[in-house]
Amino acid sequence: MFRLAASSLALTLCGAAFAAAQDAPTVSSPSAPASAVCPDFLPQQAHCWSGQAAKGGYYWIAVPQNWNGALVVHAHGGPRTGAPEADDPLEDLERFSMTVKEGFAWAGSTYRRGGYGVRMAAEDTDDLRQIFWDAFGRPRRTILHGQSWGGNVAAKAAELYARDAEGRVVWDGVVLTSGVLAGGTEAYRFRADLRAVYQYYCQNHPASDEIQYPLWQGLPEGVRMTRAQLADRVKVCTGVGLPEAARSRDQKRRLADILGVVGIEEDQLVGHLAWATFLFQDLVHHRLDGLNPFSNADAVYAGSHDDAALNADVQRFAADPMAVARLAYDADLSGLIVAPTIAIHGKYDPVAFVSNQAVYRDRVATAGRSDLLVQTFTNEAEHSALSAPEYVAVFDALMEWIEQGRKPDARSVNHLCERARSRYNQPCLFDEGFVPDVR
């Protein structure tokens, strides 16, 4: 493993930096890190700092006593539509605390605001890197990590901030976990379909006695609804949330039709419908000036008990070209990667479908950069919490790639996972031969 193979080098190069990191940062700007008490899920004798960046995002930094000289800058998922709070990064720090246990320093922030904005979040992520560099000096290696929607953010940051003004490398490598890598114009299309199909069968979002609006808006501007209220509507229509025996025949049929057409599972219906409600409202009204980025004008829906009736009467909408262009500019990816990049994704991820990886693979290939991308897949139906040694393995594989020039593959990553599993008492579930298709 990297931390064993390079332990003496890490101590030589990191001793001074870690000694400095134990003291208060020398910079005195308002955004400089302030010493903080580490949460108890981190290794003992780790050191922590927190602060608020100049643009407004709250951040946390953790450095272990056995720091290997590499910094992980984390881009979180979502996007979270609520206002950020100072301790929000701790959730992500706990989720990926195995990086600190394995010797990496970690830094993560909330971004400056809630709501959609990939370029905004990418800029805030790069700003956090600079905060760490200014406070503690440049680490031996700086790794960019994105989870879920943060995978889109990290992949964008890797394109926009790959090198500084002098052409020097900024990010030594990139890790993308369960990433929304199809970009904004493609990754959310199925949720627009879900809104249309759901409304065809349920007619309660909006209800007949409410303001009617095009479904691609999510909600009209200024209209408030809670997730619990949305779940109640789903329960009335489909019985989700009720025991199976308590569901009516009509509820069961409507649920089967919706799931059959859209291709999701029952326990994900409310979640995906919530994204197609609250996120769409933020995206359309606050980021796209009310313009529609989604289209189902040519969609042919299949999988219901009466596809002809569904396709004849489902609400149709056509995307505004300007909205599509603006969303593509903000969130779509070019594939022009310049740093070694490794991805891991559960094959049965119910939130960010594994087909995201197929789209990203093809874009990277079109850009001629396939030599810089490794994708790995596991037999898991998880999104936010894959098996811990699997995460350890992809970070170790990336470090070996950077340090030794040896590009990993699924087999070598699985081998690294097997070496780590005894420390975490969790399985390694890699599928070494899996190749995803575009959804």
Coordinates of C-alpha atoms in Angstrom, one line a residue:
M1 CA 0.0 0.0 0.0
F2 CA 1.1 3.6 -0.5
R3 CA 1.3 4.5 3.1
L4 CA 3.7 1.5 3.7
A5 CA 5.7 1.8 0.6
A6 CA 6.3 5.5 1.0
S7 CA 6.3 5.8 4.8
S8 CA 9.8 7.1 5.2
L9 CA 9.4 9.6 2.4
A10 CA 6.2 10.8 3.9
L11 CA 7.9 11.4 7.3
T12 CA 10.7 13.2 5.6
L13 CA 8.5 15.5 3.5
C14 CA 5.7 16.0 6.0
G15 CA 7.3 16.4 9.3
A16 CA 7.8 20.1 9.1
A17 CA 4.4 20.7 7.6
F18 CA 2.7 18.6 10.2
A19 CA 4.6 20.3 13.0
A20 CA 3.3 23.6 11.6
A21 CA -0.2 22.2 11.4
Q22 CA -0.2 21.5 15.1
D23 CA 0.1 25.2 15.7
A24 CA -2.3 28.0 14.8
P25 CA -2.0 29.0 11.1
T26 CA 0.3 31.9 10.5
V27 CA -2.1 33.7 8.3
S28 CA -4.5 36.2 9.9
S29 CA -7.2 36.7 7.3
P30 CA -10.9 36.4 8.4
S31 CA -11.1 33.1 6.5
A32 CA -8.1 31.5 8.2
P33 CA -8.7 28.3 10.0
A34 CA -9.3 28.4 13.8
S35 CA -8.5 25.5 16.1
A36 CA -11.5 23.2 16.8
V37 CA -12.2 20.1 18.8
C38 CA -12.1 17.0 16.6
P39 CA -15.2 14.9 16.6
D40 CA -14.9 11.5 18.4
F41 CA -15.2 9.5 15.2
L42 CA -11.7 10.6 14.2
P43 CA -8.5 9.0 15.4
Q44 CA -7.1 10.2 18.7
Q45 CA -4.5 12.9 18.4
A46 CA -5.9 14.2 15.1
H47 CA -5.9 18.0 14.8
C48 CA -9.0 19.9 13.6
W49 CA -9.8 23.4 12.4
S50 CA -12.9 25.2 11.2
G51 CA -13.7 28.5 9.6
Q52 CA -15.7 30.4 7.0
A53 CA -14.4 31.2 3.6
A54 CA -14.5 34.7 2.2
K55 CA -17.4 33.8 -0.1
G56 CA -19.4 32.4 2.8
G57 CA -18.9 28.6 2.9
Y58 CA -18.2 26.9 6.2
Y59 CA -15.4 24.4 6.3
W60 CA -13.7 21.9 8.5
I61 CA -10.1 20.6 8.3
A62 CA -8.7 17.4 9.9
V63 CA -5.1 16.3 10.0
P64 CA -4.1 13.0 11.6
Q65 CA -1.0 12.5 13.6
N66 CA 0.4 10.1 11.0
W67 CA -0.2 12.4 8.1
N68 CA 1.1 10.9 4.9
G69 CA 1.5 14.4 3.3
A70 CA -1.6 14.1 1.0
L71 CA -4.6 16.4 1.4
V72 CA -8.1 15.3 0.3
V73 CA -10.3 18.2 -0.6
H74 CA -13.9 17.0 -0.5
A75 CA -16.9 18.2 -2.6
H76 CA -20.1 17.2 -1.0
G77 CA -23.3 16.0 -2.6
G78 CA -26.8 17.3 -2.9
P79 CA -27.3 20.0 -3.8
R80 CA -28.7 21.0 -0.4
T81 CA -31.3 23.6 -0.9
G82 CA -31.3 24.9 2.7
A83 CA -28.9 27.6 4.0
P84 CA -25.5 26.1 5.1
E85 CA -24.6 25.8 8.7
A86 CA -21.2 25.8 10.3
D87 CA -21.1 22.1 11.3
D88 CA -22.6 20.7 8.1
P89 CA -19.2 19.4 6.8
L90 CA -19.0 17.0 9.8
E91 CA -21.5 14.7 8.2
D92 CA -19.2 14.3 5.2
L93 CA -16.1 14.1 7.4
E94 CA -17.7 11.2 9.3
R95 CA -18.8 9.4 6.1
F96 CA -15.2 9.5 4.8
S97 CA -13.4 9.4 8.1
M98 CA -11.5 6.4 6.8
T99 CA -9.3 8.8 4.8
V100 CA -8.1 10.4 8.0
K101 CA -7.6 7.0 9.6
E102 CA -5.5 6.0 6.6
G103 CA -3.2 9.1 7.1
F104 CA -4.7 11.7 4.7
A105 CA -5.6 15.2 5.8
W106 CA -9.1 16.1 4.9
A107 CA -10.9 19.4 4.1
G108 CA -14.5 19.9 3.2
S109 CA -16.9 22.9 3.0
T110 CA -20.6 23.6 2.6
Y111 CA -20.3 25.9 -0.4
R112 CA -21.3 29.5 -0.1
R113 CA -25.1 28.9 -0.4
G114 CA -27.6 26.2 -0.8
G115 CA -29.2 25.4 -4.2
Y116 CA -27.9 24.4 -7.6
G117 CA -24.7 25.7 -9.1
V118 CA -21.9 23.4 -10.1
R119 CA -19.4 26.1 -11.2
M120 CA -20.1 28.0 -7.9
A121 CA -19.5 24.9 -5.9
A122 CA -16.4 24.1 -7.9
E123 CA -15.0 27.5 -7.2
D124 CA -15.7 27.2 -3.5
T125 CA -13.9 23.8 -3.5
D126 CA -10.8 25.3 -5.1
D127 CA -11.0 28.2 -2.7
L128 CA -10.9 25.7 0.2
R129 CA -7.7 24.1 -1.3
Q130 CA -6.1 27.5 -1.3
I131 CA -7.2 28.2 2.3
F132 CA -5.4 25.0 3.4
W133 CA -2.3 25.8 1.2
D134 CA -2.1 29.4 2.6
A135 CA -2.5 28.2 6.2
F136 CA -0.3 25.1 6.3
G137 CA 1.8 25.2 3.1
R138 CA 1.3 23.1 0.0
P139 CA 1.0 19.4 0.8
R140 CA 3.1 16.9 -1.0
R141 CA 0.0 15.8 -2.9
T142 CA -3.5 17.3 -3.2
I143 CA -6.4 15.0 -4.1
L144 CA -9.8 16.2 -5.2
H145 CA -12.7 14.1 -4.1
G146 CA -16.4 14.4 -5.1
Q147 CA -19.3 12.3 -3.8
S148 CA -22.7 12.1 -5.5
W149 CA -23.6 15.6 -6.9
G150 CA -20.2 16.5 -5.5
G151 CA -18.8 14.2 -8.2
N152 CA -20.1 16.6 -10.8
V153 CA -18.6 19.4 -8.8
A154 CA -15.2 17.8 -8.4
A155 CA -15.1 16.7 -12.1
K156 CA -15.9 20.3 -13.0
A157 CA -13.3 21.7 -10.7
A158 CA -10.8 19.3 -12.1
E159 CA -11.4 20.8 -15.5
L160 CA -11.6 24.5 -14.5
Y161 CA -8.8 24.5 -11.9
A162 CA -6.5 21.8 -13.1
R163 CA -3.5 24.1 -13.4
D164 CA -2.5 27.5 -12.1
A165 CA -1.7 30.6 -14.2
E166 CA 1.8 29.4 -14.6
G167 CA 0.7 26.0 -15.9
R168 CA 1.6 24.1 -12.7
V169 CA -0.5 21.2 -11.6
V170 CA -3.0 22.0 -8.9
W171 CA -4.8 18.6 -8.4
D172 CA -2.5 15.6 -8.4
G173 CA -5.4 13.2 -8.7
V174 CA -9.2 12.9 -8.5
V175 CA -11.5 10.4 -6.8
L176 CA -15.2 10.3 -7.8
T177 CA -17.5 8.2 -5.6
S178 CA -21.1 7.5 -6.8
G179 CA -20.8 10.6 -8.9
V180 CA -23.5 12.4 -10.9
L181 CA -21.2 12.5 -13.9
A182 CA -23.8 12.7 -16.7
G183 CA -24.0 16.5 -16.2
G184 CA -27.0 18.7 -15.5
T185 CA -28.6 18.4 -18.9
E186 CA -28.8 14.6 -18.8
A187 CA -28.6 13.5 -15.1
Y188 CA -32.0 14.9 -14.2
R189 CA -34.0 14.1 -17.3
F190 CA -35.6 11.0 -15.8
R191 CA -36.9 13.0 -12.9
A192 CA -38.7 15.3 -15.3
D193 CA -40.2 12.2 -16.8
L194 CA -41.1 11.1 -13.3
R195 CA -43.0 14.3 -12.7
A196 CA -45.0 13.9 -15.9
V197 CA -45.8 10.2 -15.4
Y198 CA -46.6 10.7 -11.7
Q199 CA -49.0 13.5 -12.5
Y200 CA -50.7 11.4 -15.2
Y201 CA -51.6 8.7 -12.7
C202 CA -52.1 10.7 -9.5
Q203 CA -53.3 14.2 -10.5
N204 CA -52.4 15.5 -7.0
H205 CA -49.1 17.3 -7.6
P206 CA -50.5 19.8 -8.2
A207 CA -54.0 18.9 -7.1
S208 CA -57.0 20.1 -9.1
D209 CA -57.9 22.8 -6.6
E210 CA -54.3 24.3 -6.6
I211 CA -52.5 26.7 -8.9
Q212 CA -51.7 24.8 -12.1
Y213 CA -48.2 25.1 -13.4
P214 CA -45.9 23.3 -15.9
L215 CA -44.3 20.3 -14.1
W216 CA -40.8 21.2 -15.2
Q217 CA -40.9 24.1 -12.7
G218 CA -40.9 21.8 -9.7
L219 CA -43.1 24.3 -7.9
P220 CA -44.2 27.8 -8.7
E221 CA -41.8 30.5 -7.4
G222 CA -42.5 31.2 -3.8
V223 CA -44.8 28.2 -3.2
R224 CA -43.7 26.2 -0.1
M225 CA -44.2 22.5 0.5
T226 CA -42.5 20.1 2.9
R227 CA -41.1 16.7 2.1
A228 CA -43.6 15.3 4.5
Q229 CA -46.5 16.9 2.6
L230 CA -45.2 15.5 -0.6
A231 CA -44.9 12.1 0.9
D232 CA -48.6 12.3 2.0
R233 CA -49.6 13.0 -1.6
V234 CA -47.6 10.0 -2.7
K235 CA -49.2 7.8 0.0
V236 CA -52.7 8.9 -1.0
C237 CA -52.1 8.0 -4.7
T238 CA -49.9 4.9 -4.5
G239 CA -50.0 3.6 -1.0
V240 CA -46.3 4.1 -0.5
G241 CA -45.9 4.4 3.3
L242 CA -48.8 2.0 4.0
P243 CA -48.5 -1.7 4.6
E244 CA -49.0 -3.6 1.4
A245 CA -52.2 -5.2 2.8
A246 CA -53.6 -1.7 3.4
R247 CA -53.2 -0.5 -0.2
S248 CA -56.2 -0.5 -2.5
R249 CA -56.2 -2.2 -5.8
D250 CA -56.0 1.2 -7.6
Q251 CA -53.1 2.3 -5.5
K252 CA -51.2 -0.8 -6.3
R253 CA -51.8 -0.5 -10.0
R254 CA -50.8 3.2 -10.1
L255 CA -47.6 2.4 -8.2
A256 CA -46.7 -0.5 -10.5
D257 CA -47.3 1.7 -13.5
I258 CA -45.2 4.6 -12.2
L259 CA -42.3 2.4 -11.2
G260 CA -42.5 0.3 -14.4
V261 CA -42.3 3.3 -16.6
V262 CA -39.7 5.3 -14.8
G263 CA -37.5 2.4 -13.7
I264 CA -37.0 3.1 -10.0
E265 CA -37.8 1.2 -6.9
E266 CA -40.7 1.9 -4.5
D267 CA -38.4 3.1 -1.7
Q268 CA -36.9 5.7 -4.0
L269 CA -40.2 7.2 -5.3
V270 CA -40.6 10.0 -2.7
G271 CA -36.9 10.8 -2.8
H272 CA -36.7 11.2 -6.6
L273 CA -40.0 13.1 -6.6
A274 CA -38.6 15.4 -4.0
W275 CA -35.6 16.3 -6.2
A276 CA -38.0 16.8 -9.1
T277 CA -40.0 19.2 -6.9
F278 CA -37.6 21.2 -4.7
L279 CA -34.4 21.1 -6.7
F280 CA -36.3 21.9 -9.9
Q281 CA -37.9 24.9 -8.2
D282 CA -34.5 26.2 -7.2
L283 CA -32.9 25.4 -10.6
V284 CA -35.6 26.9 -12.8
H285 CA -36.5 30.0 -10.8
H286 CA -33.3 30.9 -9.1
R287 CA -30.6 29.8 -11.6
L288 CA -32.3 29.8 -15.1
D289 CA -34.6 32.8 -14.8
G290 CA -37.7 30.7 -15.2
L291 CA -36.6 29.0 -18.4
N292 CA -37.2 25.2 -18.9
P293 CA -34.2 23.0 -19.4
F294 CA -36.1 19.7 -19.7
S295 CA -38.0 18.1 -22.5
N296 CA -40.3 15.0 -22.8
A297 CA -41.8 16.1 -26.2
D298 CA -40.5 13.1 -28.0
A299 CA -40.5 10.6 -25.1
V300 CA -42.2 7.3 -25.7
Y301 CA -43.1 5.9 -22.3
A302 CA -43.4 2.1 -21.8
G303 CA -43.9 -0.3 -19.0
S304 CA -47.4 0.5 -17.8
H305 CA -50.6 -1.5 -18.2
D306 CA -51.7 0.9 -21.0
D307 CA -48.8 2.7 -22.7
A308 CA -51.0 4.1 -25.5
A309 CA -53.2 6.0 -23.1
L310 CA -50.2 7.2 -21.1
N311 CA -48.4 8.6 -24.2
A312 CA -51.6 10.1 -25.5
D313 CA -52.5 12.1 -22.4
V314 CA -49.3 12.7 -20.4
Q315 CA -48.3 16.3 -20.0
R316 CA -45.7 17.3 -22.6
F317 CA -43.1 20.1 -22.5
A318 CA -40.2 21.2 -24.7
A319 CA -36.9 22.6 -23.4
D320 CA -35.9 26.2 -24.0
P321 CA -32.5 26.1 -25.9
M322 CA -31.2 29.0 -23.8
A323 CA -32.0 27.1 -20.6
V324 CA -30.3 24.0 -21.9
A325 CA -27.2 26.0 -22.9
R326 CA -27.0 27.7 -19.6
L327 CA -27.3 24.4 -17.7
A328 CA -24.8 22.7 -19.9
Y329 CA -22.3 25.6 -19.3
D330 CA -22.7 25.3 -15.6
A331 CA -22.8 21.5 -15.1
D332 CA -21.9 19.4 -18.2
L333 CA -18.5 17.9 -18.4
S334 CA -16.1 18.1 -21.4
G335 CA -14.0 15.0 -20.4
L336 CA -10.8 17.0 -20.8
I337 CA -9.2 15.6 -17.7
V338 CA -5.6 16.3 -17.0
A339 CA -5.0 14.4 -13.7
P340 CA -5.3 10.7 -12.9
T341 CA -8.9 10.0 -12.1
I342 CA -10.4 7.0 -10.4
A343 CA -14.2 6.4 -9.9
I344 CA -16.2 3.9 -7.8
H345 CA -19.9 3.3 -8.2
G346 CA -22.4 0.7 -6.9
K347 CA -24.0 -1.1 -9.8
Y348 CA -27.4 -0.8 -8.3
D349 CA -27.1 2.7 -6.9
P350 CA -30.7 3.8 -6.5
V351 CA -30.0 7.6 -6.5
A352 CA -27.2 8.3 -9.1
F353 CA -27.6 5.5 -11.6
V354 CA -24.5 3.6 -12.7
S355 CA -25.2 4.8 -16.2
N356 CA -23.7 8.1 -15.2
Q357 CA -20.3 6.4 -15.4
A358 CA -21.1 5.3 -19.0
V359 CA -21.8 8.9 -20.0
Y360 CA -18.6 10.1 -18.4
R361 CA -16.5 7.3 -19.8
D362 CA -17.7 8.2 -23.3
R363 CA -17.0 11.9 -22.9
V364 CA -13.5 11.3 -21.6
A365 CA -12.9 8.9 -24.5
T366 CA -14.2 11.5 -27.0
A367 CA -11.8 14.0 -25.5
G368 CA -8.9 11.5 -25.9
R369 CA -8.2 11.2 -22.2
S370 CA -9.2 7.6 -21.5
D371 CA -5.6 6.9 -20.3
L372 CA -6.3 9.1 -17.3
L373 CA -9.6 7.4 -16.2
V374 CA -10.1 4.2 -14.2
Q375 CA -13.7 3.2 -13.3
T376 CA -14.5 0.5 -10.7
F377 CA -17.9 -1.0 -9.8
T378 CA -19.3 -2.9 -6.9
N379 CA -22.2 -5.2 -6.4
E380 CA -24.0 -2.8 -4.0
A381 CA -27.3 -1.0 -4.0
E382 CA -25.9 1.9 -2.0
H383 CA -25.3 5.5 -2.9
S384 CA -23.8 7.4 0.1
A385 CA -22.1 4.6 2.0
L386 CA -20.2 1.9 0.1
S387 CA -18.0 -0.5 2.0
A388 CA -15.2 1.3 3.8
P389 CA -12.3 -0.8 2.6
E390 CA -13.5 -0.1 -1.0
Y391 CA -13.0 3.6 -0.5
V392 CA -9.6 2.9 1.1
A393 CA -8.7 0.9 -2.0
V394 CA -9.5 3.6 -4.5
F395 CA -7.5 6.2 -2.6
D396 CA -4.6 3.9 -2.2
A397 CA -4.8 2.9 -5.9
L398 CA -4.7 6.5 -6.9
M399 CA -1.7 7.3 -4.7
E400 CA 0.2 4.4 -6.2
W401 CA -0.7 5.6 -9.7
I402 CA 0.5 9.1 -8.9
E403 CA 3.7 8.0 -7.0
Q404 CA 4.7 5.0 -9.1
G405 CA 3.1 5.6 -12.5
R406 CA 1.3 2.3 -12.3
K407 CA -2.2 2.7 -13.7
P408 CA -4.6 0.5 -11.6
D409 CA -7.4 -1.7 -12.9
A410 CA -10.4 -3.3 -11.2
R411 CA -8.3 -6.3 -10.2
S412 CA -5.5 -4.3 -8.6
V413 CA -8.1 -2.1 -6.7
N414 CA -9.9 -5.2 -5.5
H415 CA -6.5 -6.6 -4.2
L416 CA -5.9 -3.3 -2.3
C417 CA -9.4 -3.6 -0.8
E418 CA -8.7 -7.2 0.4
R419 CA -5.6 -5.9 2.2
A420 CA -7.7 -3.2 3.9
R421 CA -10.8 -5.2 4.8
S422 CA -9.5 -6.7 8.1
R423 CA -9.1 -3.2 9.5
Y424 CA -12.7 -2.3 8.9
N425 CA -14.5 -5.7 9.1
Q426 CA -16.5 -4.9 6.0
P427 CA -16.5 -6.8 2.6
C428 CA -15.0 -6.1 -0.7
L429 CA -17.7 -6.3 -3.4
F430 CA -16.0 -5.3 -6.6
D431 CA -17.3 -6.7 -9.9
E432 CA -14.1 -6.7 -11.9
G433 CA -15.7 -7.4 -15.3
F434 CA -18.7 -5.0 -15.2
V435 CA -19.1 -2.4 -18.0
P436 CA -22.1 0.0 -17.7
D437 CA -24.4 1.1 -20.4
V438 CA -25.9 4.5 -21.0
R439 CA -29.4 4.5 -19.5

